[in-house]
XYZ file of C-alpha atoms in Angstrom:
673
model
C -43.875 -38.863 -10.078
C -40.951 -36.412 -10.093
C -39.865 -34.614 -13.238
C -36.235 -33.790 -13.984
C -35.614 -30.280 -15.190
C -32.154 -29.056 -16.198
C -31.132 -25.401 -15.961
C -28.984 -24.127 -18.786
C -25.938 -22.075 -17.989
C -26.671 -18.522 -19.152
C -24.496 -17.145 -21.892
C -21.574 -15.177 -20.561
C -20.904 -11.635 -21.643
C -17.539 -12.751 -22.900
C -14.170 -13.899 -21.742
C -11.374 -11.551 -20.895
C -9.091 -12.557 -23.752
C -6.159 -12.428 -21.333
C -2.967 -14.146 -22.398
C -2.140 -15.452 -18.940
C 1.305 -16.708 -19.905
C 2.251 -13.304 -21.248
C 0.695 -11.363 -18.357
C 2.215 -13.413 -15.545
C 5.593 -14.795 -14.670
C 5.989 -18.568 -14.485
C 5.431 -18.754 -10.718
C 2.347 -16.535 -10.792
C 0.957 -18.417 -13.783
C 1.231 -21.770 -12.002
C -0.761 -20.454 -9.036
C -3.362 -18.544 -11.060
C -4.153 -21.490 -13.337
C -4.012 -24.192 -10.667
C -6.802 -26.805 -10.779
C -9.711 -26.765 -8.276
C -8.784 -27.874 -4.788
C -6.803 -26.548 -1.864
C -3.848 -24.318 -2.722
C -1.404 -22.369 -0.581
C 0.385 -19.540 -2.352
C 3.466 -18.275 -0.523
C 3.934 -14.836 -2.069
C 7.163 -13.170 -0.952
C 7.512 -9.441 -0.361
C 7.036 -7.392 -3.523
C 6.237 -10.472 -5.612
C 2.833 -9.379 -6.925
C 0.483 -10.989 -4.411
C -2.464 -8.769 -5.328
C -1.865 -9.375 -9.018
C -1.905 -13.134 -8.423
C -5.220 -13.049 -6.554
C -6.787 -10.692 -9.076
C -5.811 -12.842 -12.032
C -6.981 -15.958 -10.183
C -10.490 -14.487 -9.975
C -10.324 -13.503 -13.652
C -9.133 -16.997 -14.589
C -12.021 -18.639 -12.720
C -14.510 -16.397 -14.515
C -12.888 -17.183 -17.849
C -13.320 -20.885 -17.050
C -17.064 -20.357 -16.793
C -17.335 -20.103 -13.007
C -20.389 -18.083 -12.015
C -19.427 -14.934 -10.037
C -21.923 -15.917 -7.325
C -19.859 -19.053 -6.658
C -16.818 -17.016 -5.583
C -16.046 -15.700 -2.108
C -13.059 -13.352 -1.745
C -11.986 -12.612 1.830
C -9.619 -9.751 2.654
C -8.478 -7.857 5.746
C -9.288 -4.337 4.601
C -12.116 -2.823 2.590
C -9.512 -1.012 0.517
C -7.907 -4.304 -0.538
C -11.284 -5.778 -1.497
C -12.225 -2.708 -3.554
C -8.884 -2.623 -5.347
C -9.011 -6.313 -6.259
C -12.590 -6.200 -7.528
C -11.895 -3.027 -9.517
C -8.924 -4.726 -11.171
C -11.016 -7.797 -11.965
C -13.669 -5.599 -13.568
C -10.974 -4.058 -15.740
C -9.832 -7.516 -16.816
C -13.103 -9.374 -17.298
C -16.168 -7.963 -19.102
C -18.703 -9.488 -16.720
C -21.179 -8.321 -14.103
C -19.532 -8.990 -10.737
C -22.361 -7.719 -8.539
C -23.129 -11.254 -7.324
C -19.517 -11.998 -6.354
C -19.083 -11.759 -2.589
C -15.891 -9.886 -1.836
C -14.920 -8.015 1.314
C -13.450 -8.202 4.780
C -14.250 -11.045 7.152
C -16.365 -8.599 9.140
C -18.347 -7.343 6.150
C -19.105 -10.896 4.977
C -20.150 -11.829 8.505
C -22.455 -8.820 8.587
C -24.119 -9.852 5.292
C -24.839 -13.317 6.612
C -26.072 -12.116 9.995
C -28.405 -9.573 8.387
C -30.181 -12.528 6.797
C -30.272 -14.910 9.739
C -29.855 -12.908 12.983
C -33.196 -14.160 14.363
C -31.663 -17.592 14.939
C -29.352 -15.992 17.489
C -31.989 -13.904 19.241
C -31.263 -10.657 17.397
C -33.334 -8.983 14.695
C -32.063 -8.252 11.190
C -31.950 -4.556 12.056
C -29.328 -5.027 14.781
C -26.945 -2.122 15.404
C -23.177 -2.431 15.072
C -21.287 -0.910 17.981
C -18.286 1.191 17.035
C -15.506 1.738 19.573
C -17.264 4.613 21.338
C -20.587 2.746 21.406
C -18.889 -0.315 22.865
C -17.199 1.797 25.519
C -20.502 3.441 26.443
C -22.319 0.111 26.745
C -19.530 -1.380 28.861
C -19.644 1.656 31.147
C -23.370 1.051 31.587
C -22.734 -2.582 32.512
C -19.972 -1.647 34.960
C -22.167 1.019 36.582
C -24.915 -1.543 37.123
C -22.467 -3.717 39.106
C -21.937 -1.056 41.761
C -18.273 -1.986 41.951
C -16.354 -0.399 44.801
C -13.284 1.259 43.339
C -12.387 3.374 46.375
C -9.303 1.415 47.295
C -7.907 0.691 43.840
C -8.580 1.409 40.193
C -10.857 -0.788 38.124
C -10.050 -1.317 34.418
C -11.702 1.213 32.119
C -13.998 0.210 29.283
C -11.220 0.308 26.658
C -9.166 -2.183 28.644
C -12.143 -4.468 29.291
C -13.024 -4.420 25.580
C -9.488 -5.490 24.670
C -9.533 -8.306 27.228
C -12.825 -9.684 25.920
C -11.705 -9.333 22.298
C -8.516 -11.301 22.936
C -10.508 -14.099 24.550
C -12.806 -14.371 21.550
C -10.153 -14.104 18.856
C -7.401 -16.245 20.345
C -9.327 -18.966 22.156
C -7.347 -18.265 25.339
C -9.294 -18.171 28.601
C -10.101 -14.889 30.277
C -8.167 -16.131 33.290
C -5.012 -16.595 31.201
C -5.468 -13.250 29.427
C -5.680 -11.405 32.733
C -2.852 -13.367 34.365
C -0.389 -12.904 31.490
C -1.294 -9.519 30.020
C -3.017 -7.698 32.884
C -1.614 -9.191 36.122
C -2.289 -5.939 37.982
C -6.036 -6.627 37.636
C -6.043 -10.199 38.996
C -7.735 -9.030 42.212
C -10.687 -7.925 40.086
C -10.990 -11.207 38.186
C -14.393 -12.272 39.536
C -15.876 -8.868 38.753
C -14.392 -8.933 35.234
C -15.934 -12.374 34.590
C -19.327 -11.058 35.680
C -19.017 -8.020 33.431
C -18.109 -10.172 30.440
C -21.265 -12.232 30.953
C -23.487 -9.196 31.553
C -22.015 -7.364 28.554
C -23.013 -10.241 26.258
C -26.537 -10.225 27.739
C -26.762 -6.451 27.391
C -25.839 -6.557 23.702
C -28.596 -9.077 23.081
C -31.085 -6.975 25.064
C -30.357 -3.831 23.035
C -30.115 -5.745 19.726
C -26.507 -4.702 19.116
C -23.282 -6.441 18.090
C -19.670 -5.342 18.382
C -17.090 -6.055 15.682
C -15.997 -9.326 17.242
C -19.616 -10.529 17.177
C -19.653 -10.185 13.397
C -17.123 -13.015 13.282
C -17.917 -15.028 16.389
C -21.687 -15.079 15.887
C -21.373 -15.883 12.185
C -19.238 -18.886 13.097
C -21.672 -19.902 15.830
C -24.620 -19.611 13.434
C -23.013 -21.766 10.743
C -21.780 -24.376 13.192
C -25.132 -24.856 14.911
C -27.343 -24.769 11.791
C -26.370 -27.623 9.471
C -28.861 -26.667 6.761
C -27.618 -23.089 6.657
C -24.011 -24.243 6.660
C -24.603 -26.490 3.669
C -26.380 -23.636 1.893
C -23.321 -21.389 2.065
C -20.898 -24.203 1.345
C -22.849 -24.970 -1.806
C -22.981 -21.275 -2.668
C -19.267 -20.581 -2.260
C -17.657 -23.205 -4.461
C -14.441 -21.174 -4.716
C -13.014 -19.417 -1.661
C -10.007 -17.111 -1.928
C -8.258 -15.525 1.077
C -5.767 -12.654 1.144
C -3.051 -12.166 3.831
C -3.706 -15.623 5.233
C -0.782 -15.368 7.668
C -2.771 -12.749 9.611
C -5.820 -14.904 10.344
C -6.842 -15.485 13.943
C -8.605 -18.538 15.354
C -12.144 -17.390 14.492
C -11.234 -16.349 10.951
C -9.440 -19.622 10.295
C -12.426 -21.647 11.521
C -14.801 -19.527 9.418
C -12.750 -20.305 6.321
C -12.872 -24.015 7.081
C -16.646 -23.861 7.534
C -17.157 -22.013 4.249
C -15.012 -24.515 2.365
C -16.653 -27.624 3.784
C -16.138 -30.758 1.753
C -15.412 -29.273 -1.660
C -11.993 -28.031 -0.503
C -11.737 -25.481 -3.319
C -9.710 -22.963 -1.389
C -6.804 -20.719 -2.335
C -5.051 -18.815 0.415
C -2.314 -16.296 -0.327
C 0.171 -14.983 2.206
C 3.733 -14.801 3.424
C 4.724 -16.463 6.676
C 7.789 -14.203 6.763
C 5.465 -11.217 7.212
C 3.410 -12.619 10.084
C 3.804 -9.839 12.687
C 0.445 -9.500 14.434
C 0.350 -12.202 17.097
C -0.285 -9.524 19.722
C -3.754 -8.989 18.273
C -4.594 -12.655 17.833
C -3.047 -13.634 14.487
C -1.659 -17.164 14.532
C 1.093 -18.051 12.064
C 0.433 -21.744 12.669
C -2.560 -21.436 10.339
C -0.354 -20.806 7.319
C 2.448 -23.144 8.454
C -0.027 -25.944 9.160
C -2.121 -25.493 6.027
C -0.661 -28.539 4.209
C -1.509 -30.733 7.212
C -5.042 -29.408 7.561
C -5.603 -29.794 3.821
C -3.538 -32.928 3.023
C -3.927 -32.726 -0.765
C -3.111 -29.033 -0.934
C -0.698 -27.770 -3.554
C 1.933 -25.268 -2.395
C 3.061 -22.564 -4.810
C 5.928 -20.177 -4.133
C 6.221 -16.815 -5.828
C 9.786 -15.647 -5.299
C 10.369 -13.029 -8.004
C 10.483 -9.588 -6.398
C 9.601 -6.518 -8.460
C 10.187 -3.938 -5.724
C 13.751 -3.879 -4.469
C 17.194 -3.722 -6.008
C 19.223 -6.964 -5.658
C 21.468 -5.483 -2.970
C 18.497 -4.954 -0.640
C 16.812 -8.210 -1.566
C 19.887 -10.342 -0.909
C 20.193 -8.746 2.520
C 16.537 -9.489 3.303
C 17.006 -13.149 2.373
C 19.884 -13.416 4.850
C 18.044 -11.463 7.535
C 15.179 -13.976 7.744
C 17.220 -17.120 7.221
C 17.872 -17.644 10.922
C 14.189 -18.295 11.640
C 13.468 -21.997 12.051
C 9.703 -21.939 11.572
C 9.105 -20.834 7.997
C 8.548 -21.883 4.428
C 12.005 -21.545 2.970
C 12.128 -19.177 0.058
C 14.753 -17.182 -1.766
C 13.503 -13.949 -3.271
C 15.050 -13.018 -6.606
C 15.140 -9.479 -7.931
C 13.721 -8.651 -11.320
C 15.544 -5.310 -11.180
C 19.189 -4.900 -12.164
C 21.942 -4.487 -9.602
C 24.630 -1.835 -9.260
C 22.746 0.423 -6.868
C 23.834 1.596 -3.447
C 24.745 -1.138 -0.985
C 22.565 -0.984 2.166
C 24.226 1.311 4.692
C 25.019 0.403 8.299
C 25.325 3.637 10.267
C 26.460 3.509 13.921
C 26.026 6.879 15.631
C 27.064 8.136 19.058
C 23.628 8.952 20.492
C 19.943 9.456 19.586
C 20.401 13.155 18.836
C 23.169 12.466 16.303
C 21.055 9.702 14.786
C 18.303 12.273 14.227
C 20.785 14.793 12.778
C 22.140 12.229 10.330
C 18.681 11.238 9.114
C 17.539 14.848 8.710
C 20.670 15.813 6.784
C 20.460 12.739 4.563
C 16.793 13.461 3.802
C 17.687 16.955 2.615
C 20.553 15.602 0.497
C 18.316 12.996 -1.106
C 15.694 15.638 -1.822
C 18.356 17.727 -3.575
C 19.303 14.632 -5.574
C 15.746 14.403 -6.873
C 14.115 11.915 -4.501
C 10.664 13.126 -3.526
C 10.076 13.368 0.204
C 6.973 11.249 -0.021
C 9.243 8.454 -1.256
C 11.229 8.457 2.010
C 10.273 6.741 5.253
C 11.738 6.432 8.742
C 10.662 3.149 10.335
C 10.918 2.082 13.969
C 9.891 -0.720 16.312
C 7.937 1.478 18.747
C 6.305 4.881 18.404
C 8.368 6.546 21.146
C 11.551 5.891 19.166
C 10.528 8.665 16.770
C 10.789 11.417 19.404
C 14.235 12.805 18.505
C 13.494 12.450 14.792
C 10.300 14.481 15.144
C 12.136 17.197 17.042
C 15.002 17.390 14.551
C 12.723 17.468 11.493
C 10.606 20.151 13.128
C 13.632 22.295 13.959
C 14.888 22.023 10.366
C 11.490 22.738 8.830
C 11.318 19.338 7.127
C 7.635 18.384 6.711
C 6.618 14.947 7.906
C 3.590 12.829 8.651
C 3.371 10.354 11.514
C 1.330 7.321 10.488
C 2.060 5.327 13.652
C -0.176 7.602 15.691
C -0.364 11.164 16.879
C 2.736 13.266 16.960
C 4.607 12.333 20.073
C 3.621 15.289 22.221
C -0.008 15.237 21.058
C -0.696 11.840 22.627
C -3.122 11.813 25.562
C -0.729 10.248 28.059
C 2.051 12.702 27.202
C -0.367 15.630 27.578
C -1.558 14.202 30.896
C 1.965 14.224 32.309
C 2.826 17.658 30.947
C -0.406 19.074 32.416
C 1.030 18.720 35.927
C 4.283 20.403 34.917
C 2.482 23.200 33.091
C 0.294 23.872 36.115
C 3.203 24.100 38.537
C 4.931 26.571 36.222
C 1.814 28.572 35.272
C -0.578 28.392 38.173
C -3.229 30.301 36.199
C -3.461 27.434 33.679
C -7.076 26.349 34.166
C -6.963 23.839 31.290
C -4.009 21.967 32.799
C -5.513 22.061 36.298
C -8.783 20.511 35.146
C -7.021 17.912 33.022
C -5.046 16.930 36.110
C -7.947 16.651 38.549
C -10.205 14.843 36.075
C -7.757 11.944 36.234
C -8.779 11.460 39.876
C -11.507 8.832 40.411
C -14.817 10.317 41.486
C -14.162 13.830 40.158
C -16.153 15.007 37.164
C -16.590 18.317 35.357
C -18.581 19.991 38.144
C -16.132 18.794 40.754
C -13.245 20.144 38.680
C -14.934 23.570 38.538
C -15.305 23.647 42.341
C -11.691 22.609 42.882
C -10.495 25.276 40.452
C -12.326 27.910 42.488
C -10.595 26.649 45.650
C -7.237 26.658 43.824
C -7.669 30.337 42.929
C -8.431 31.209 46.540
C -4.977 29.987 47.581
C -3.420 33.030 45.893
C -0.774 30.869 44.219
C -1.754 32.105 40.771
C -0.578 35.606 41.674
C 2.801 34.572 43.097
C 5.916 34.830 40.955
C 7.515 31.715 42.431
C 5.786 28.427 43.197
C 4.961 27.618 46.817
C 7.404 25.375 48.644
C 4.565 22.875 49.155
C 1.115 22.432 47.639
C -0.223 19.757 49.950
C -0.929 21.755 53.141
C -3.656 23.813 51.474
C -4.772 21.320 48.825
C -5.459 18.622 51.392
C -8.073 20.963 52.836
C -9.997 20.966 49.539
C -13.251 19.028 49.714
C -13.210 15.965 47.459
C -15.495 12.893 47.323
C -14.649 10.153 49.796
C -13.750 7.712 46.998
C -11.277 10.304 45.676
C -9.525 10.952 48.984
C -6.637 8.496 48.697
C -5.833 9.461 45.114
C -6.166 13.162 45.896
C -3.655 12.893 48.731
C -1.134 11.197 46.469
C -1.648 13.900 43.824
C -0.977 16.636 46.384
C 2.242 15.004 47.551
C 3.335 14.469 43.944
C 2.921 18.188 43.211
C 5.137 18.885 46.229
C 7.936 16.907 44.571
C 7.850 19.127 41.473
C 9.343 22.067 43.342
C 12.613 22.371 45.254
C 12.698 25.318 47.624
C 11.556 28.306 45.596
C 12.505 26.774 42.265
C 11.339 23.922 40.054
C 12.777 20.429 40.092
C 14.691 19.288 37.008
C 12.301 18.367 34.171
C 13.347 14.696 34.160
C 12.820 14.485 37.926
C 9.383 16.037 37.512
C 8.351 13.409 34.986
C 9.712 10.611 37.183
C 7.755 11.874 40.195
C 4.535 12.156 38.193
C 4.857 8.689 36.689
C 5.747 6.933 39.925
C 3.501 9.017 42.132
C 0.126 9.091 40.408
C 0.242 8.270 36.742
C 1.308 4.640 36.506
C -1.896 3.401 38.163
C -3.901 5.642 35.849
C -2.100 4.241 32.805
C -2.803 0.646 33.800
C -6.483 1.267 34.406
C -7.205 3.400 31.353
C -5.134 2.036 28.466
C -4.911 -1.436 27.007
C -1.369 -0.724 25.742
C 0.030 0.310 29.100
C 3.563 -0.968 28.385
C 3.915 1.085 25.202
C 2.621 4.250 26.843
C 4.922 3.860 29.825
C 7.825 3.473 27.376
C 6.759 6.733 25.746
C 6.905 8.529 29.085
C 10.294 7.016 29.906
C 11.565 8.192 26.518
C 10.207 11.667 27.240
C 11.992 11.533 30.608
C 15.255 10.708 28.860
C 14.736 13.444 26.277
C 14.027 16.030 28.979
C 17.568 15.532 30.318
C 18.541 17.911 27.520
C 16.804 20.683 29.447
C 17.721 22.176 32.816
C 14.943 24.759 32.517
C 11.357 23.498 32.628
C 10.121 26.534 30.672
C 12.462 25.705 27.805
C 11.193 22.121 27.695
C 7.539 23.176 27.788
C 8.187 25.665 24.991
C 9.657 22.904 22.839
C 6.697 20.662 23.581
C 4.276 23.391 22.526
C 6.159 23.966 19.291
C 6.014 20.251 18.557
C 2.248 20.153 18.927
C 0.294 20.525 15.726
C -1.231 23.989 15.559
C -3.744 22.923 12.932
C -5.047 20.017 14.980
C -4.224 17.428 12.333
C -2.600 14.374 13.921
C -0.769 13.461 10.732
C 1.349 16.568 10.717
C 1.739 20.156 9.635
C -0.068 22.011 6.891
C 3.089 23.949 6.030
C 4.363 21.449 3.523
C 7.179 21.946 1.070
C 5.884 21.243 -2.436
C 3.083 19.208 -0.884
C 5.542 16.497 0.166
C 6.129 14.903 3.534
C 8.547 12.338 4.871
C 6.742 9.404 6.486
C 7.480 8.409 10.064
C 5.926 5.060 10.839
C 6.062 2.014 13.033
C 6.968 -1.084 11.034
C 3.575 -2.615 11.811
C 1.869 0.362 10.159
C 4.208 0.261 7.167
C 3.470 -3.334 6.206
C 2.224 -3.484 2.620
C 3.800 -0.140 1.705
C 6.996 0.686 -0.173
C 9.383 3.635 -0.454
C 12.429 4.470 -2.541
C 14.439 5.231 0.587
C 13.962 3.648 4.022
C 15.734 4.429 7.299
C 15.349 1.712 9.963
C 16.364 3.269 13.284
C 17.183 2.278 16.876
C 18.637 -1.097 15.898
C 19.931 -1.861 19.379
C 19.334 -4.690 21.839
C 16.302 -3.815 23.946
C 14.892 -1.450 21.345
C 14.778 -3.791 18.362
C 14.356 -6.581 19.312
C 12.102 -5.310 22.059
C 13.416 -5.687 25.604
C 10.355 -7.588 26.797
C 10.909 -10.177 24.078
C 14.545 -10.590 25.103
C 13.558 -11.000 28.760
C 10.878 -13.554 27.875
C 13.498 -15.779 26.227
C 10.785 -17.154 23.937
C 11.926 -18.408 20.536
C 8.536 -17.848 18.877
C 8.443 -14.242 20.062
C 12.006 -13.619 18.889
C 11.246 -15.088 15.487
C 8.335 -12.667 15.144
C 10.697 -9.801 15.991
C 12.999 -11.026 13.225
C 10.056 -11.146 10.807
C 9.331 -7.558 11.779
C 12.908 -6.631 10.864
C 12.435 -8.449 7.545
C 9.258 -6.486 6.849
C 11.116 -3.245 7.572
C 13.975 -3.785 5.149
C 11.740 -5.149 2.375
C 9.853 -1.827 2.293
C 12.892 -0.255 0.577
C 13.110 -0.086 -3.199
C 16.370 1.769 -3.882
C 18.236 2.738 -0.704
C 18.293 1.312 2.815
C 19.909 2.823 5.917
C 20.224 0.797 9.136
C 21.085 3.088 12.051
C 21.644 2.771 15.767
C 22.928 4.984 18.607
C 25.859 3.447 20.446
C 25.228 5.287 23.710
C 22.066 6.660 25.255
C 23.546 9.345 27.518
C 20.163 10.894 28.216
C 18.687 7.915 30.040
C 17.160 8.890 33.390
C 18.990 5.906 34.913
C 22.364 7.170 33.649
C 24.508 6.556 30.573
C 23.601 3.347 28.800
C 25.940 1.664 26.324
C 23.806 -0.031 23.702
C 24.764 -3.200 21.896
C 23.851 -3.391 18.211
C 20.767 -5.458 17.463
C 21.339 -9.189 17.139
C 19.520 -8.945 13.808
C 22.506 -7.085 12.396
C 24.595 -10.173 13.167
C 22.432 -12.032 10.643
C 23.484 -9.547 7.938
C 26.818 -10.497 6.317
C 29.434 -7.724 6.397
C 29.936 -7.921 2.647
C 26.278 -7.038 2.099
C 26.560 -3.821 4.097
C 28.581 -0.641 3.744
C 29.448 0.879 7.106
C 29.267 4.660 7.197
C 31.610 6.438 9.603
C 29.827 9.669 10.378
C 31.965 12.569 11.628
C 31.431 16.199 12.553
C 28.354 17.549 14.247
C 28.144 16.501 17.859
C 31.062 14.047 17.714
């Protein structure tokens, strides 16, 4: 005969004593104190999203919810730490049993307990990017793939392909056809590698980052008892930045929630800008349909920006059809500077204007760390970096390495440096190591042959490199690529002089480097755009030595990718892509290159895809909502330094969405006008 035994709820350490009505505005309070069930919180830019989530956790604890019943999912470890630290400050309870962290960290915790069900042990290794690359190289080597006639995708590219398949649900065939059409001839080999890579990970008891999500989902879907265990455990699930979830993350959330449906997701559809890495905005837009009884809360009070900026942002996003309509209201008083629209003649003048305005703002008391220059693509920062460097204005580049420190830029300049300074062993070896089949020992042998030509001792470059270089002994698989390299070097000289710098870059890109880019980098399009921008910039220089000197000065002497150590008062202006700036805020923001083809991106315009264009508009919205006090929207009217000739540039269509009365046009004179 069974005996009933009732557990008593242990006495809590105490409630927080928070006056939620006093601590929160009306919109936040409604979301924080909402009853159990499914809830979608649309939190506009600067509206206190983190505060809402933090107080929601505190409210649940104050209602007697056991910390172990709560699961908090975030996208960064930093966000998880900050939220839990704030909760600890609010609620005098032990939160050690509350599960809070990134999707990947939660997946890891579950897999550490149950990995045997998937054929792994609990002590499985997690592959970082370098580990993953190494393991993929091992798998490729075992295939004995013949790459003599054409390049095979490198490990980084393969890893990106496989990750997209797993996170988007698209087939590998579609991924290759749409994103990597130049590798379609290798499709059968790529399929085999994908299969063998999965088997290899199992054999060496290792998982990559995607496995932490995919295998957790697989485990919970195939084991009903385990699934019910975690559904019973996590009675309250909270999710941050829900608009950024991909297919696997969305399905994981649904599995965790199960039948109890006690789920609160917080996000902003207007800031969904990561579809290129698998995020699907349909998850947040379709939430009310997937959870039919869900309550939708909108938080529209903005604490960041002055009304003049906020009203502009509302108009800027209004043209998008697919969105939760919202109208952000400023809690700050008006009367500040109206957002500035600044047309400028060319990229150089755009850079001069921004540099001068930064110095003026600094003199007015704005700290440099409170200023940011934002752009659609990394290469659009080139002229800005040069101008700030020349004026001694310290800056940090958060969108990547400084322009001329990037690997693909250094690859291209290596060929130019070698032609100019034929004693440059570093540039020579960098150049030849890009040739398939040539490794470090081969590079040493080729360098010895190069020295024997006597070119290093000549004042002027030889009229042609190929006659002697084609006699160098290279592996058979390298022969075709080596020949093309030799002929490309020939094009870098004209008679006894050097070709124009822009012509040099064009010859290198078209002759040998484009194939290398496609095979070695998953973001080929962006890197090619960088090189084209460098080509345009080099039109400023007739002398290759002058250009190379400028490039050297731009490189960071201290080796720090984020910028120089010589800082003024420890402050630096931030240069960032808009994607990198999401979630941040600055007193002053410059949004640059607002022209058709630059922003929105030319590939999006050519695709004529409404969904893609709406994401571009959301990106513009994210950019302008980073500004607290002052906003400058700039664009060059002509790009006279384009390698294809002068290009007249139409203002971005996004500026058409901004009413004239909400902008103050600045007519900039002097300087290069």
